[in-house]
mmCIF file of C-alpha atoms in Angstrom:
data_model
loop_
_atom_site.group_PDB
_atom_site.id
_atom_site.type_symbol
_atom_site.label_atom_id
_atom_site.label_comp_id
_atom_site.label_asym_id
_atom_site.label_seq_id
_atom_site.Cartn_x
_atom_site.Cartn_y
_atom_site.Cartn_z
ATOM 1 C CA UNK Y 12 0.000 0.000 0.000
ATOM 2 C CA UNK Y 13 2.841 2.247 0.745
ATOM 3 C CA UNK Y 14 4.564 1.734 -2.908
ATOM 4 C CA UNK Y 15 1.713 2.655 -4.442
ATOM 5 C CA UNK Y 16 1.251 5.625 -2.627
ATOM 6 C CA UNK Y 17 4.975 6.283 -3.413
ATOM 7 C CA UNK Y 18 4.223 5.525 -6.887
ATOM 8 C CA UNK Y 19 1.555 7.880 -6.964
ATOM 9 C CA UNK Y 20 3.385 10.770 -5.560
ATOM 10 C CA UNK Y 21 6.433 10.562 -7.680
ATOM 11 C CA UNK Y 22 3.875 10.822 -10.747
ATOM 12 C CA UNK Y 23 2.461 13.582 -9.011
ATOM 13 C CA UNK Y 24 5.584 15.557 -8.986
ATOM 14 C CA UNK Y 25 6.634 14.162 -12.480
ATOM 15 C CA UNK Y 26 3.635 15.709 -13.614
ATOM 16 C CA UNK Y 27 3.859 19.385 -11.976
ATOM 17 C CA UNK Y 28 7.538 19.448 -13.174
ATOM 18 C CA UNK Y 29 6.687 18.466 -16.642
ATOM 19 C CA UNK Y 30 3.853 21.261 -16.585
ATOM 20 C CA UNK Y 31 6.506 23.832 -15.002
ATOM 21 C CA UNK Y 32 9.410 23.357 -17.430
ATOM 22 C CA UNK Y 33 6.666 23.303 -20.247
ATOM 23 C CA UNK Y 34 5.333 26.636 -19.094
ATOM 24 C CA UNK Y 35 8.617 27.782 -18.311
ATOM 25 C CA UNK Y 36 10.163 27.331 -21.896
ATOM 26 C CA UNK Y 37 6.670 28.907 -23.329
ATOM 27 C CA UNK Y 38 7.156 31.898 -21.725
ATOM 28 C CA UNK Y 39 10.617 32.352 -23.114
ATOM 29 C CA UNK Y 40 9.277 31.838 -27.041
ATOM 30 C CA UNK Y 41 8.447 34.934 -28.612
ATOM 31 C CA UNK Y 42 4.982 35.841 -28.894
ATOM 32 C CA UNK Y 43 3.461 35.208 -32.377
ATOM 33 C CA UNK Y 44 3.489 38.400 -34.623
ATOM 34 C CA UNK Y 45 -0.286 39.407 -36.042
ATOM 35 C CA UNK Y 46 0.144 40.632 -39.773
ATOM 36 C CA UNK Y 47 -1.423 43.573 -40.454
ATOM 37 C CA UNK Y 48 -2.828 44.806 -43.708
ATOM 38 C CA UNK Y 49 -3.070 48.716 -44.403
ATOM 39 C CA UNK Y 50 -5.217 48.922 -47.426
ATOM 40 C CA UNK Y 51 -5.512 52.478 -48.991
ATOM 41 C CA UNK Y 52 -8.597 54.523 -47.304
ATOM 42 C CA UNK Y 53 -11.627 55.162 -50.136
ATOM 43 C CA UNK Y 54 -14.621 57.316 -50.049
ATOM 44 C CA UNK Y 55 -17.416 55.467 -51.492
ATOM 45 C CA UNK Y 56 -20.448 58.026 -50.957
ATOM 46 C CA UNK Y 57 -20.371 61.641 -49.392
ATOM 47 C CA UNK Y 58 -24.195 61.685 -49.870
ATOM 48 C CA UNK Y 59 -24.831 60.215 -46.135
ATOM 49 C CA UNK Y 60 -22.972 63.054 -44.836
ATOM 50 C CA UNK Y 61 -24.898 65.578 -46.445
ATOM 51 C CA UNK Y 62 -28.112 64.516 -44.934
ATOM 52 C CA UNK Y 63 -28.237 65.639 -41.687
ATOM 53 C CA UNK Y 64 -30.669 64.015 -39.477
ATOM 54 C CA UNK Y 65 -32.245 65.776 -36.968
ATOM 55 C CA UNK Y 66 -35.041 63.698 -35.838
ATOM 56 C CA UNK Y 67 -35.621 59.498 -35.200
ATOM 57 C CA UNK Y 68 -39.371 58.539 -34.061
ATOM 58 C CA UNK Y 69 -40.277 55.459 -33.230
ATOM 59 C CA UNK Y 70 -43.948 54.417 -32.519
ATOM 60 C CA UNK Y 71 -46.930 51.980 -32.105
ATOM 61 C CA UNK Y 72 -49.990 53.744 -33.622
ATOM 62 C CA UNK Y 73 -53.999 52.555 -33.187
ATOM 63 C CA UNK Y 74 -55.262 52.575 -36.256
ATOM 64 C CA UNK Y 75 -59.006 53.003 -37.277
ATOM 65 C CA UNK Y 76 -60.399 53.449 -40.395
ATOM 66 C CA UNK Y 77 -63.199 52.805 -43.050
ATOM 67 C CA UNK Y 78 -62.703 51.111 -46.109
ATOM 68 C CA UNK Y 79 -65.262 49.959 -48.652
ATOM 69 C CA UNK Y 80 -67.896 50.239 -45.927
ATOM 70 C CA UNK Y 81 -66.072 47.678 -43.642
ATOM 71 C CA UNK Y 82 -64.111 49.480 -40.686
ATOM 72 C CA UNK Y 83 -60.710 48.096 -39.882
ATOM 73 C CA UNK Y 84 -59.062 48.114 -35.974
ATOM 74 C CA UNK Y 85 -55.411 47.569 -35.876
ATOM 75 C CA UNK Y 86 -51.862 48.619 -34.619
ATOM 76 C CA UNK Y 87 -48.926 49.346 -36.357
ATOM 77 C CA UNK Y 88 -45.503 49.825 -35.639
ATOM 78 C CA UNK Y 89 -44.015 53.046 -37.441
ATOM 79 C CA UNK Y 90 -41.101 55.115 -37.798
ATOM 80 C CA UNK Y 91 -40.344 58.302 -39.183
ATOM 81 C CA UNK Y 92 -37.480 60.537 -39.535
ATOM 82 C CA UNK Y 93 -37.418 64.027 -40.013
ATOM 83 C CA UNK Y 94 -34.341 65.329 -41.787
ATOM 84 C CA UNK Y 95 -32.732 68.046 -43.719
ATOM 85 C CA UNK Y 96 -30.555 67.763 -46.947
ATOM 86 C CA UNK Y 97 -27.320 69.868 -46.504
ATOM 87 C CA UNK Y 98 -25.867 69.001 -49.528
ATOM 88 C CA UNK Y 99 -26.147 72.796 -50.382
ATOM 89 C CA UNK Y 100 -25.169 74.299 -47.155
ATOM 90 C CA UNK Y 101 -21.498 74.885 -48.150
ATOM 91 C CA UNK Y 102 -21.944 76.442 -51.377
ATOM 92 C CA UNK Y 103 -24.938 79.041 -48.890
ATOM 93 C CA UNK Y 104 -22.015 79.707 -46.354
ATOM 94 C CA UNK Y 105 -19.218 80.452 -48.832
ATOM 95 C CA UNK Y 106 -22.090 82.954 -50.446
ATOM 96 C CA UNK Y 107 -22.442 84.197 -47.718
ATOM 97 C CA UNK Y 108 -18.886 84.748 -47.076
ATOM 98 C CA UNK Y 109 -17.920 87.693 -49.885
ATOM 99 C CA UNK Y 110 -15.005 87.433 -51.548
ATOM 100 C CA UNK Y 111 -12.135 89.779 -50.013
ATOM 101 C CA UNK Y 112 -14.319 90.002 -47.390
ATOM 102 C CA UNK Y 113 -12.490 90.386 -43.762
ATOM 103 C CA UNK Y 114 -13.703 91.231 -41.247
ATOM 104 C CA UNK Y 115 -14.446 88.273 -39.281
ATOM 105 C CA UNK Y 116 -16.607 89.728 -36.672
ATOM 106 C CA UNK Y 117 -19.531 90.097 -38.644
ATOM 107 C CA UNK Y 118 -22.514 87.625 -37.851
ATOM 108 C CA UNK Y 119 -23.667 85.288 -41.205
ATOM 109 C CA UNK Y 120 -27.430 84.846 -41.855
ATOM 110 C CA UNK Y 121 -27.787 81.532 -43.193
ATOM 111 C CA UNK Y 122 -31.313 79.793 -43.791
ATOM 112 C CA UNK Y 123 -32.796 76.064 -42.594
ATOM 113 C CA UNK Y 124 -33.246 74.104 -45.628
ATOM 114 C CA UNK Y 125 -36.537 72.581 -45.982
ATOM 115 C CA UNK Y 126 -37.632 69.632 -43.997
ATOM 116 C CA UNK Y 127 -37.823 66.384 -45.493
ATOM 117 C CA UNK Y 128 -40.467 64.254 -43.370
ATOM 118 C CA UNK Y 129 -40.715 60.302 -44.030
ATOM 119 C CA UNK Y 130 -43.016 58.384 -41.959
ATOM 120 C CA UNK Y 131 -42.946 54.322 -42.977
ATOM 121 C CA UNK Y 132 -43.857 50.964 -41.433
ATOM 122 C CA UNK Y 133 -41.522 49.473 -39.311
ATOM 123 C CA UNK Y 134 -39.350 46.540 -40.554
ATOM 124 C CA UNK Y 135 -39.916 44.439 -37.348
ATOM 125 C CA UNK Y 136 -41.530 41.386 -37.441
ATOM 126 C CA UNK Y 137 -45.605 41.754 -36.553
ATOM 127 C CA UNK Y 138 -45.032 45.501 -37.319
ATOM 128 C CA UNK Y 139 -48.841 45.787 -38.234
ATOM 129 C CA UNK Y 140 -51.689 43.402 -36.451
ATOM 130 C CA UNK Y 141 -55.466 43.525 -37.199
ATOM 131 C CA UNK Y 142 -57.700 43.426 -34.012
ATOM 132 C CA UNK Y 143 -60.912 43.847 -35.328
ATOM 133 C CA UNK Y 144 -62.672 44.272 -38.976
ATOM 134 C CA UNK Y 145 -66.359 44.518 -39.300
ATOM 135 C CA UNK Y 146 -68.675 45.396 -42.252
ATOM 136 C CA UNK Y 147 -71.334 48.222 -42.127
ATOM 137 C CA UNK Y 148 -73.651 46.251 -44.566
ATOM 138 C CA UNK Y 149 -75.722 43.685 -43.511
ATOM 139 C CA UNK Y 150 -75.571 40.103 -44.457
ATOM 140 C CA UNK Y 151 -71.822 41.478 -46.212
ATOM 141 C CA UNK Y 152 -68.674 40.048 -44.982
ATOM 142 C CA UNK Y 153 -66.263 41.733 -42.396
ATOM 143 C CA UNK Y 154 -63.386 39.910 -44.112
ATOM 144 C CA UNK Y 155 -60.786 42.706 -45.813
ATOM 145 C CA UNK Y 156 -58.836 41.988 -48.721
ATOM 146 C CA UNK Y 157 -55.029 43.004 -48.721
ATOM 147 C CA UNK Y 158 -55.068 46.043 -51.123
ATOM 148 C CA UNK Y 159 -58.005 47.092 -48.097
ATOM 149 C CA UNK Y 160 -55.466 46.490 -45.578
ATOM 150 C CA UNK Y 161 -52.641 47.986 -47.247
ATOM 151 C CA UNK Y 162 -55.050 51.072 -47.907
ATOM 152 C CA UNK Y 163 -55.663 51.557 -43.931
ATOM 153 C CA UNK Y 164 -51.934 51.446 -43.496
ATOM 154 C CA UNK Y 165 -51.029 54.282 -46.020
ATOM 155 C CA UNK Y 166 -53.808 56.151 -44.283
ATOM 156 C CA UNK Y 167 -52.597 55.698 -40.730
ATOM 157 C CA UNK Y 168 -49.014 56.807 -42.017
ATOM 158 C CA UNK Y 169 -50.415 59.657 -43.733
ATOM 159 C CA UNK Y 170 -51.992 60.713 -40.207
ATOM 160 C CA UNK Y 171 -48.788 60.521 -38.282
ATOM 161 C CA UNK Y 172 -47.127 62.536 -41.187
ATOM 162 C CA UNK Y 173 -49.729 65.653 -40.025
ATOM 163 C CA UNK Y 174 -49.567 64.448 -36.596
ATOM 164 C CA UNK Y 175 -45.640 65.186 -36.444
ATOM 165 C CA UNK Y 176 -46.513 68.762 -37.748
ATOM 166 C CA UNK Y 177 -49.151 69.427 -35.106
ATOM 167 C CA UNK Y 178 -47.493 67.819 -32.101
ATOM 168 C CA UNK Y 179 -44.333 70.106 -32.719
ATOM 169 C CA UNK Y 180 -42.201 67.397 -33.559
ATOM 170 C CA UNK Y 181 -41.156 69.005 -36.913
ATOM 171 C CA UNK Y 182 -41.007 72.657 -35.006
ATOM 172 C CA UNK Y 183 -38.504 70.248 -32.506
ATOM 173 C CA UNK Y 184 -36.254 69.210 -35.064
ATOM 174 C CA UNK Y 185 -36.566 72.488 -37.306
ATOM 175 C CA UNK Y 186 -34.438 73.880 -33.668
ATOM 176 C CA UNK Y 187 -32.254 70.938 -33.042
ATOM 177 C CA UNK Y 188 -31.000 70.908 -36.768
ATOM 178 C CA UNK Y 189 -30.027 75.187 -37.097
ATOM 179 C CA UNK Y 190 -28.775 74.714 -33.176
ATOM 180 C CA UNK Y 191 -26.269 72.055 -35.097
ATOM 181 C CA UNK Y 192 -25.426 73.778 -37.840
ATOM 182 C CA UNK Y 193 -25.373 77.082 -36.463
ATOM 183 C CA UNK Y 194 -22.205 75.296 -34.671
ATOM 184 C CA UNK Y 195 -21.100 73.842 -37.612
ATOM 185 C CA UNK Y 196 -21.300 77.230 -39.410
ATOM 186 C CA UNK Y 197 -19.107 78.738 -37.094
ATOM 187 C CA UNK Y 198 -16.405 76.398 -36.785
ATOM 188 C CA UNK Y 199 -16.243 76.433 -40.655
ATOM 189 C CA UNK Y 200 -16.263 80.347 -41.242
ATOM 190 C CA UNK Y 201 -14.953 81.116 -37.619
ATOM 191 C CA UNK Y 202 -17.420 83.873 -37.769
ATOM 192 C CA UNK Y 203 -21.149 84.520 -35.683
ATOM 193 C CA UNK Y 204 -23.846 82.375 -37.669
ATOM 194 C CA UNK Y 205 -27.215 82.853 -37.452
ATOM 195 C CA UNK Y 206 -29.457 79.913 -38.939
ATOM 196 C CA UNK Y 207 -32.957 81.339 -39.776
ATOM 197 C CA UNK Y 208 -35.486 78.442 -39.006
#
């Protein structure tokens, strides 16, 4: 019984030595180099960075509405995004800007350009669900076709389109988009910019 206890302690330590020198001579290898790749840098599209956005909504919207004479109850998910092209704001700040001109303490009127409001159905999955449909004419079946449905849903889109006007959400981002490139106007012309909503 004692040998085999010897036995098992000499493995034991046979073992943790082995592991030690094998750690040991790991430590003193070199770590493996990574290659790295630099590939030239390419602009694909400047578009994007023209656009500035001002404005993401996201929203679950009752909709109710009468088709055909057969009234339709769902929800659908929706989001809209209210943004404004800049793709011209350069060419309005170097107008701006006369040439010769120098004295850089005078303040540059610049002006918003025009909202561009898109309201559309979310992507999600179960982005629109019908609760309810029901037909005004008797004996005449509830049951809506898909062009129907499809008609309710351009209709409740069109509604939160004139509901972001009325709830201020436009008046919002009109603010938040000349507060940003009010900013951006300065640091550009190093001047006082004033962006006319």
């Amino acid at each position: 019984m004692k040998t085999l206890r010897n036995y098992i302690i000499l493995i034991l330590i046979i073992c943790a030595a082995g592991a030690g020198i094998y750690l040991w001579l790991r430590s003193r290898l070199p770590e493996p180099q990574e290659k790295i790749t630099i590939e030239e840098g390419k602009i694909v599209d400047l578009r994007p960075i023209a656009d500035l956005c001002a404005m993401q909504i996201y929203r679950e919207t009752f909709v109710s509405d009468t088709i055909n004479n057969r009234v339709i109850y769902g929800i659908q998910k929706q989001q809209a995004r209210i943004s404004f092209d800049i793709e011209d704001f350069p060419a309005q700040v170097k107008a701006a800007v006369l040439p010769g001109d120098s004295v850089a303490g005078d303040t540059l009127r610049l002006k918003l350009p025009k909202e561009k409001v898109e309201v559309f159905e979310s992507t999600e999955p179960n982005s629109w669900r019908v609760i309810d449909t029901k037909s005004l004419r008797l004996f005449e079946s509830s049951k809506m076709t898909q062009a129907e449905e499809n008609m309710a849903k351009r209709h409740a889109i069109e509604r939160t389109r004139k509901n972001l006007y009325k709830d201020g959400s436009v008046i919002r981002a009109r603010h938040e988009a000349a507060v940003t490139l009010t900013r951006m106007a300065s640091a550009m012309t190093g001047r006082p910019v004033i962006v006319v909503e």
